Amino acid sequence: MNATSPLYELKDLSKRYTRGKETVTIFDALDMTISAGDFIAIMGPSGSGKTTLLNLLGGIDRPSSGEVHFEGQRIDNLSQGKLAKWRAAHAGFIFQFYNLMPTLSAAQNVELPLLLTRLSGKARKDRVKTALDIVGMGDRARHRPGQLSGGQQQRVAIARAIVADPKVLLADEPTGDLDRSTADEILETLQLLNAEMGKTIIMVTHDPAAASHAKRELHLNKGRFEEKGKA
Amino acid sequence: MFKQTTAVTLLNLRSIPQRWGMSLATVLSIALVVGVLLGFMAMASGFRATVDGAGSDDVAIMLRGGAMAEMNSNVSRDEVRLLEAAPGIAAGAQGDPLISSELYVVADALRRTTGTRSNLALRGLGLHGPELRPQFSLVEGRMFEPGAAELVVGASVQREFEGFSLGETVRLGPNEWTVVGIFSTGGSVFDSEIWTDLGVVQNLYQRGSGVQTVRARLTSPDDIEVLREHVGNEPRLNLEVLTERDYFARSAGGTVTLIEWAGWPLAILMAIGALAGAWNAMYASVDARTRELATLRAIGFGGFPAFIAAMVEAIVLAFLGGLVGAGATWLLFDGVSASTLGSGFTQIVFAFAVTPGAAVQGVILAVIVGVLGGFVPAIRAARIPLLAVHAD
């Protein structure tokens, strides 16, 4: 990828669902580019397609038509196996309900993406420690999710998302299940990852306060984007 | 792939305690299937061991031609005399042939466990009768006196039926008898019999001078052919000559086959039920972990590790069920005494025998249930839609 090419390029992207005999169009002919190092908040009313868009960007759903390019490579038409490898190499996911494995410790949860790499056990441990330290959870490595607060679990989930050093973090309502002050801490962590580690972050949220932590706010409504200006 | 599969498999197995109710139900239902199968197999092998233990290769048994069992055989006094001079029969210490003419009648007695009356074999036998049972030993008391209404009682009879302790007087039909001895033949079918002098049985049961069978010790096992040829060539003898082992194998075969044929279909029918249970448990397991499995796939894990992990979980639960079933059957039934109707319409007391071979068959059946019960849910696990990552 050269310096001017975008990280993501969406071309004429459409997503439709069939519900019974009815076809529901979520968005149609959507074009969009996302630059490396960006921190974008995608907002919009319920059902506007925010999460659907995030799924398409993360390769966990496929468009009805159109193309998704990542670093110049088209990803929407990759086979399931290749798409899984692409996700493992390039994307980190952060979910509203953390999606941690309840029977694994924080460190074991964070290590999961590294099991898909050729790293040695020691290298994996080092990477896990670093990731947990970055999110301030180094001292909770042996705790299981049930022994952690919601905010702490989300930090562990962020550590899991960054441990394999992906270029993009895709966050779906990452603060939707947290109180205000904890949510702010999580958002500051995301800002830190964006500013200091250069991670491109695409965050879906319905919370304007959360969106205000992003560099760009895109409002998705009736299948069209509207960008809110930021200082 | 190996690391992925191991990680997902361990994840599955570790989460079993979170679904302990369903998992335990699966283990127990499979244990029940194995228990039923092993119960029947233990019965069959115990019965077979008891009957096989009674048979000897160097003892010939002679019955009326065409008679399938002692009960419907009849050997005349003249035939017995001719047999005493037949070749291939060993001689006793006094030089007389080692032959025992035998007659048995059905008596009934009260069972200790059920309080009901069951048939017992009362066998009248000749002087050499006990010698022809190699494992015979007198455990208590003495042998009966010829001509006296005295009994020696098999160890199983004494254990299972009331009124047969040493010195007791017992009424069998219209006659009273005194128990003067307890014998053992090492757990063979003879332990389920009561013995007395042949002449007393012939007299008290008005059977004249006829007997039902003649047993003879052969000079060697090969001499069965010599004896058979002699009997076949003697026009005054209409007898079938068998080794005692062949005779018991023929008598027991039907019963053993019947038990096994009852056991397997019943176990298979129950296995189908357990299969449904395993299927449900595994579906519940996959459903409970839908978001976890989808999350793993979103991270980049493939579907195959999820398939293997679900299969391993099903097989582990089934294997545990097999072990529990085999262990419980062994604890509850191995060595337990029971009885069934033998070919002579009398009770044969035998001990259930849970053999290692049967236990292995039970565990294999359990694993098959696990594999079949886990397969479709495992496919479902491998095909969990990625969008399930957002499930709450």
CSV table of N, CA and C in Angstrom, one decimal, chain A residues 37-134:
chain,number,residue,atom,x,y,z
A,37,GLY,N,-4.8,5.0,10.6
A,37,GLY,CA,-4.6,5.9,11.7
A,37,GLY,C,-5.8,6.7,12.1
A,38,ASP,N,-6.9,6.5,11.4
A,38,ASP,CA,-8.1,7.2,11.7
A,38,ASP,C,-8.8,6.6,13.0
A,39,PHE,N,-9.6,7.4,13.6
A,39,PHE,CA,-10.5,6.9,14.7
A,39,PHE,C,-11.9,7.5,14.4
A,40,ILE,N,-12.7,6.6,13.9
A,40,ILE,CA,-14.0,7.0,13.4
A,40,ILE,C,-15.1,6.4,14.3
A,41,ALA,N,-16.0,7.3,14.7
A,41,ALA,CA,-17.2,6.9,15.4
A,41,ALA,C,-18.4,6.8,14.4
A,42,ILE,N,-19.0,5.7,14.3
A,42,ILE,CA,-20.2,5.5,13.4
A,42,ILE,C,-21.4,5.6,14.3
A,43,MET,N,-22.3,6.6,14.0
A,43,MET,CA,-23.5,6.7,14.8
A,43,MET,C,-24.7,6.6,13.9
A,44,GLY,N,-25.8,6.6,14.5
A,44,GLY,CA,-27.1,6.5,13.7
A,44,GLY,C,-28.1,5.8,14.5
A,45,PRO,N,-29.4,6.0,14.1
A,45,PRO,CA,-30.5,5.4,14.8
A,45,PRO,C,-30.4,3.8,14.8
A,46,SER,N,-31.2,3.2,15.6
A,46,SER,CA,-31.3,1.7,15.6
A,46,SER,C,-31.8,1.3,14.3
A,47,GLY,N,-31.1,0.2,13.7
A,47,GLY,CA,-31.5,-0.3,12.4
A,47,GLY,C,-31.0,0.4,11.3
A,48,SER,N,-30.1,1.4,11.5
A,48,SER,CA,-29.6,2.2,10.4
A,48,SER,C,-28.4,1.4,9.7
A,49,GLY,N,-27.9,0.3,10.3
A,49,GLY,CA,-26.9,-0.5,9.7
A,49,GLY,C,-25.5,-0.3,10.2
A,50,LYS,N,-25.4,0.4,11.4
A,50,LYS,CA,-24.1,0.6,11.9
A,50,LYS,C,-23.3,-0.7,12.1
A,51,THR,N,-23.9,-1.6,12.9
A,51,THR,CA,-23.2,-2.8,13.2
A,51,THR,C,-23.0,-3.7,11.9
A,52,THR,N,-24.0,-3.6,11.0
A,52,THR,CA,-23.9,-4.3,9.8
A,52,THR,C,-22.6,-3.8,9.0
A,53,LEU,N,-22.4,-2.5,9.0
A,53,LEU,CA,-21.3,-2.0,8.3
A,53,LEU,C,-20.0,-2.4,9.0
A,54,LEU,N,-20.0,-2.4,10.3
A,54,LEU,CA,-18.8,-2.9,11.1
A,54,LEU,C,-18.5,-4.4,10.7
A,55,ASN,N,-19.6,-5.2,10.6
A,55,ASN,CA,-19.4,-6.6,10.3
A,55,ASN,C,-18.8,-6.8,8.9
A,56,LEU,N,-19.2,-5.9,8.0
A,56,LEU,CA,-18.6,-6.0,6.6
A,56,LEU,C,-17.1,-5.6,6.6
A,57,LEU,N,-16.8,-4.5,7.4
A,57,LEU,CA,-15.4,-4.1,7.5
A,57,LEU,C,-14.6,-5.1,8.2
A,58,GLY,N,-15.2,-5.9,9.1
A,58,GLY,CA,-14.4,-6.9,9.8
A,58,GLY,C,-14.4,-8.3,9.1
A,59,GLY,N,-15.1,-8.4,8.0
A,59,GLY,CA,-15.1,-9.7,7.3
A,59,GLY,C,-15.9,-10.7,8.0
A,60,ILE,N,-16.8,-10.4,8.9
A,60,ILE,CA,-17.7,-11.4,9.5
A,60,ILE,C,-19.1,-11.4,8.8
A,61,ASP,N,-19.2,-10.6,7.8
A,61,ASP,CA,-20.5,-10.6,7.0
A,61,ASP,C,-20.0,-10.2,5.6
A,62,ARG,N,-20.9,-10.6,4.6
A,62,ARG,CA,-20.6,-10.2,3.2
A,62,ARG,C,-21.6,-9.3,2.7
A,63,PRO,N,-21.2,-8.4,1.8
A,63,PRO,CA,-22.2,-7.5,1.2
A,63,PRO,C,-23.1,-8.2,0.2
A,64,SER,N,-24.3,-7.6,0.0
A,64,SER,CA,-25.2,-8.1,-1.0
A,64,SER,C,-24.6,-7.8,-2.4
A,65,SER,N,-24.0,-6.6,-2.5
A,65,SER,CA,-23.3,-6.3,-3.7
A,65,SER,C,-22.2,-5.2,-3.4
A,66,GLY,N,-21.4,-4.9,-4.3
A,66,GLY,CA,-20.3,-3.9,-4.0
A,66,GLY,C,-19.0,-4.6,-3.5
A,67,GLU,N,-18.1,-3.8,-3.1
A,67,GLU,CA,-16.7,-4.3,-2.8
A,67,GLU,C,-16.2,-3.7,-1.5
A,68,VAL,N,-15.4,-4.5,-0.8
A,68,VAL,CA,-14.7,-4.0,0.4
A,68,VAL,C,-13.2,-4.2,0.1
A,69,HIS,N,-12.5,-3.2,0.1
A,69,HIS,CA,-11.0,-3.3,-0.1
A,69,HIS,C,-10.3,-2.9,1.2
A,70,PHE,N,-9.3,-3.7,1.5
A,70,PHE,CA,-8.4,-3.4,2.6
A,70,PHE,C,-7.0,-3.3,2.1
A,71,GLU,N,-6.3,-2.2,2.3
A,71,GLU,CA,-5.0,-2.0,1.8
A,71,GLU,C,-4.9,-2.4,0.3
A,72,GLY,N,-5.9,-2.1,-0.4
A,72,GLY,CA,-5.9,-2.4,-1.8
A,72,GLY,C,-6.3,-3.8,-2.2
A,73,GLN,N,-6.5,-4.7,-1.2
A,73,GLN,CA,-6.9,-6.0,-1.5
A,73,GLN,C,-8.4,-6.2,-1.2
A,74,ARG,N,-9.1,-6.8,-2.2
A,74,ARG,CA,-10.5,-7.0,-2.1
A,74,ARG,C,-10.7,-8.1,-1.1
A,75,ILE,N,-11.5,-7.9,0.0
A,75,ILE,CA,-11.7,-9.0,1.0
A,75,ILE,C,-13.1,-9.6,1.0
A,76,ASP,N,-14.0,-8.9,0.4
A,76,ASP,CA,-15.4,-9.4,0.5
A,76,ASP,C,-15.6,-10.7,-0.3
A,77,ASN,N,-14.7,-11.0,-1.2
A,77,ASN,CA,-14.9,-12.2,-2.0
A,77,ASN,C,-13.9,-13.3,-1.7
A,78,LEU,N,-13.2,-13.1,-0.6
A,78,LEU,CA,-12.3,-14.2,-0.1
A,78,LEU,C,-13.1,-15.4,0.3
A,79,SER,N,-12.5,-16.6,0.2
A,79,SER,CA,-13.1,-17.8,0.8
A,79,SER,C,-13.2,-17.7,2.3
A,80,GLN,N,-14.0,-18.5,2.9
A,80,GLN,CA,-14.2,-18.5,4.3
A,80,GLN,C,-12.9,-18.6,5.1
A,81,GLY,N,-12.1,-19.6,4.6
A,81,GLY,CA,-10.8,-19.9,5.2
A,81,GLY,C,-9.8,-18.7,5.1
A,82,LYS,N,-9.8,-18.1,3.9
A,82,LYS,CA,-8.9,-17.0,3.7
A,82,LYS,C,-9.3,-15.7,4.5
A,83,LEU,N,-10.7,-15.6,4.6
A,83,LEU,CA,-11.2,-14.5,5.3
A,83,LEU,C,-10.9,-14.6,6.8
A,84,ALA,N,-10.9,-15.9,7.3
A,84,ALA,CA,-10.6,-16.1,8.7
A,84,ALA,C,-9.1,-15.7,9.0
A,85,LYS,N,-8.2,-16.1,8.0
A,85,LYS,CA,-6.8,-15.7,8.1
A,85,LYS,C,-6.6,-14.2,8.1
A,86,TRP,N,-7.4,-13.6,7.2
A,86,TRP,CA,-7.3,-12.1,7.1
A,86,TRP,C,-7.7,-11.5,8.4
A,87,ARG,N,-8.8,-12.0,9.0
A,87,ARG,CA,-9.3,-11.4,10.3
A,87,ARG,C,-8.2,-11.6,11.4
A,88,ALA,N,-7.6,-12.8,11.4
A,88,ALA,CA,-6.6,-13.1,12.4
A,88,ALA,C,-5.4,-12.2,12.3
A,89,ALA,N,-5.0,-11.8,11.0
A,89,ALA,CA,-3.9,-11.0,10.8
A,89,ALA,C,-4.1,-9.5,10.9
A,90,HIS,N,-5.3,-9.0,10.6
A,90,HIS,CA,-5.5,-7.6,10.4
A,90,HIS,C,-6.5,-6.9,11.3
A,91,ALA,N,-7.4,-7.7,11.8
A,91,ALA,CA,-8.5,-7.1,12.6
A,91,ALA,C,-8.6,-7.5,14.0
A,92,GLY,N,-8.8,-6.5,14.9
A,92,GLY,CA,-9.1,-6.9,16.3
A,92,GLY,C,-10.5,-6.4,16.6
A,93,PHE,N,-11.2,-7.3,17.3
A,93,PHE,CA,-12.6,-7.0,17.6
A,93,PHE,C,-12.9,-6.7,19.1
A,94,ILE,N,-13.7,-5.7,19.3
A,94,ILE,CA,-14.1,-5.3,20.7
A,94,ILE,C,-15.6,-5.3,20.7
A,95,PHE,N,-16.2,-6.1,21.6
A,95,PHE,CA,-17.7,-6.2,21.6
A,95,PHE,C,-18.3,-5.6,22.8
A,96,GLN,N,-19.6,-5.3,22.7
A,96,GLN,CA,-20.3,-4.6,23.8
A,96,GLN,C,-20.3,-5.5,25.0
A,97,PHE,N,-20.5,-6.8,24.9
A,97,PHE,CA,-20.5,-7.7,26.0
A,97,PHE,C,-19.2,-8.4,26.2
A,98,TYR,N,-18.1,-7.9,25.7
A,98,TYR,CA,-16.7,-8.3,25.9
A,98,TYR,C,-16.4,-9.6,25.2
A,99,ASN,N,-17.4,-10.6,25.3
A,99,ASN,CA,-17.2,-11.9,24.6
A,99,ASN,C,-15.9,-12.6,25.1
A,100,LEU,N,-15.6,-12.6,26.3
A,100,LEU,CA,-14.5,-13.3,26.9
A,100,LEU,C,-14.9,-14.8,27.2
A,101,MET,N,-14.0,-15.7,27.2
A,101,MET,CA,-14.3,-17.1,27.5
A,101,MET,C,-14.3,-17.2,29.0
A,102,PRO,N,-15.5,-17.5,29.6
A,102,PRO,CA,-15.6,-17.5,31.0
A,102,PRO,C,-14.7,-18.5,31.8
A,103,THR,N,-14.3,-19.5,31.1
A,103,THR,CA,-13.5,-20.5,31.9
A,103,THR,C,-12.0,-20.3,31.7
A,104,LEU,N,-11.6,-19.3,31.0
A,104,LEU,CA,-10.2,-19.0,30.8
A,104,LEU,C,-9.8,-17.7,31.6
A,105,SER,N,-8.6,-17.7,32.1
A,105,SER,CA,-8.1,-16.5,32.8
A,105,SER,C,-7.9,-15.3,31.8
A,106,ALA,N,-7.7,-14.2,32.3
A,106,ALA,CA,-7.5,-13.0,31.5
A,106,ALA,C,-6.4,-13.2,30.5
A,107,ALA,N,-5.3,-13.8,31.0
A,107,ALA,CA,-4.1,-14.0,30.1
A,107,ALA,C,-4.4,-15.0,29.1
A,108,GLN,N,-5.2,-16.1,29.4
A,108,GLN,CA,-5.5,-17.1,28.4
A,108,GLN,C,-6.4,-16.6,27.4
A,109,ASN,N,-7.4,-15.7,27.8
A,109,ASN,CA,-8.2,-15.0,26.8
A,109,ASN,C,-7.4,-14.2,25.8
A,110,VAL,N,-6.5,-13.5,26.4
A,110,VAL,CA,-5.7,-12.6,25.5
A,110,VAL,C,-4.8,-13.4,24.6
A,111,GLU,N,-4.4,-14.6,25.0
A,111,GLU,CA,-3.5,-15.4,24.2
A,111,GLU,C,-4.2,-16.0,23.0
A,112,LEU,N,-5.5,-16.1,23.1
A,112,LEU,CA,-6.3,-16.8,22.0
A,112,LEU,C,-5.8,-16.5,20.6
A,113,PRO,N,-5.8,-15.2,20.2
A,113,PRO,CA,-5.4,-14.9,18.8
A,113,PRO,C,-4.0,-15.3,18.5
A,114,LEU,N,-3.1,-15.4,19.5
A,114,LEU,CA,-1.8,-15.8,19.2
A,114,LEU,C,-1.6,-17.3,18.9
A,115,LEU,N,-2.6,-18.1,19.3
A,115,LEU,CA,-2.6,-19.5,19.0
A,115,LEU,C,-2.7,-19.7,17.5
A,116,LEU,N,-3.1,-18.7,16.8
A,116,LEU,CA,-3.2,-18.8,15.3
A,116,LEU,C,-1.9,-18.4,14.6
A,117,THR,N,-0.9,-18.0,15.4
A,117,THR,CA,0.4,-17.6,14.8
A,117,THR,C,1.4,-18.7,15.1
A,118,ARG,N,2.6,-18.5,14.6
A,118,ARG,CA,3.7,-19.5,14.8
A,118,ARG,C,4.6,-19.1,16.0
A,119,LEU,N,4.1,-18.2,16.8
A,119,LEU,CA,5.0,-17.7,17.9
A,119,LEU,C,5.2,-18.8,18.9
A,120,SER,N,6.3,-18.8,19.5
A,120,SER,CA,6.6,-19.8,20.6
A,120,SER,C,5.8,-19.5,21.8
A,121,GLY,N,5.8,-20.4,22.7
A,121,GLY,CA,5.0,-20.3,24.0
A,121,GLY,C,5.6,-19.1,24.7
A,122,LYS,N,6.9,-18.9,24.8
A,122,LYS,CA,7.5,-17.8,25.5
A,122,LYS,C,7.1,-16.5,24.9
A,123,ALA,N,7.3,-16.5,23.6
A,123,ALA,CA,6.9,-15.2,22.8
A,123,ALA,C,5.5,-14.8,23.0
A,124,ARG,N,4.6,-15.9,23.1
A,124,ARG,CA,3.2,-15.6,23.3
A,124,ARG,C,3.0,-15.0,24.7
A,125,LYS,N,3.6,-15.6,25.7
A,125,LYS,CA,3.5,-15.1,27.0
A,125,LYS,C,4.0,-13.6,27.1
A,126,ASP,N,5.1,-13.3,26.5
A,126,ASP,CA,5.6,-11.9,26.5
A,126,ASP,C,4.6,-11.0,25.9
A,127,ARG,N,4.0,-11.4,24.7
A,127,ARG,CA,3.1,-10.5,24.0
A,127,ARG,C,1.8,-10.3,24.9
A,128,VAL,N,1.4,-11.4,25.6
A,128,VAL,CA,0.2,-11.3,26.4
A,128,VAL,C,0.4,-10.3,27.6
A,129,LYS,N,1.6,-10.4,28.2
A,129,LYS,CA,2.0,-9.5,29.3
A,129,LYS,C,2.0,-8.1,28.8
A,130,THR,N,2.6,-7.9,27.7
A,130,THR,CA,2.7,-6.5,27.2
A,130,THR,C,1.3,-5.9,26.9
A,131,ALA,N,0.4,-6.8,26.3
A,131,ALA,CA,-0.9,-6.3,25.9
A,131,ALA,C,-1.7,-6.0,27.2
A,132,LEU,N,-1.6,-6.9,28.2
A,132,LEU,CA,-2.3,-6.6,29.5
A,132,LEU,C,-1.8,-5.4,30.2
A,133,ASP,N,-0.5,-5.2,30.1
A,133,ASP,CA,0.1,-4.0,30.7
A,133,ASP,C,-0.4,-2.7,30.1
A,134,ILE,N,-0.5,-2.7,28.7
A,134,ILE,CA,-0.9,-1.6,28.0
A,134,ILE,C,-2.3,-1.1,28.5
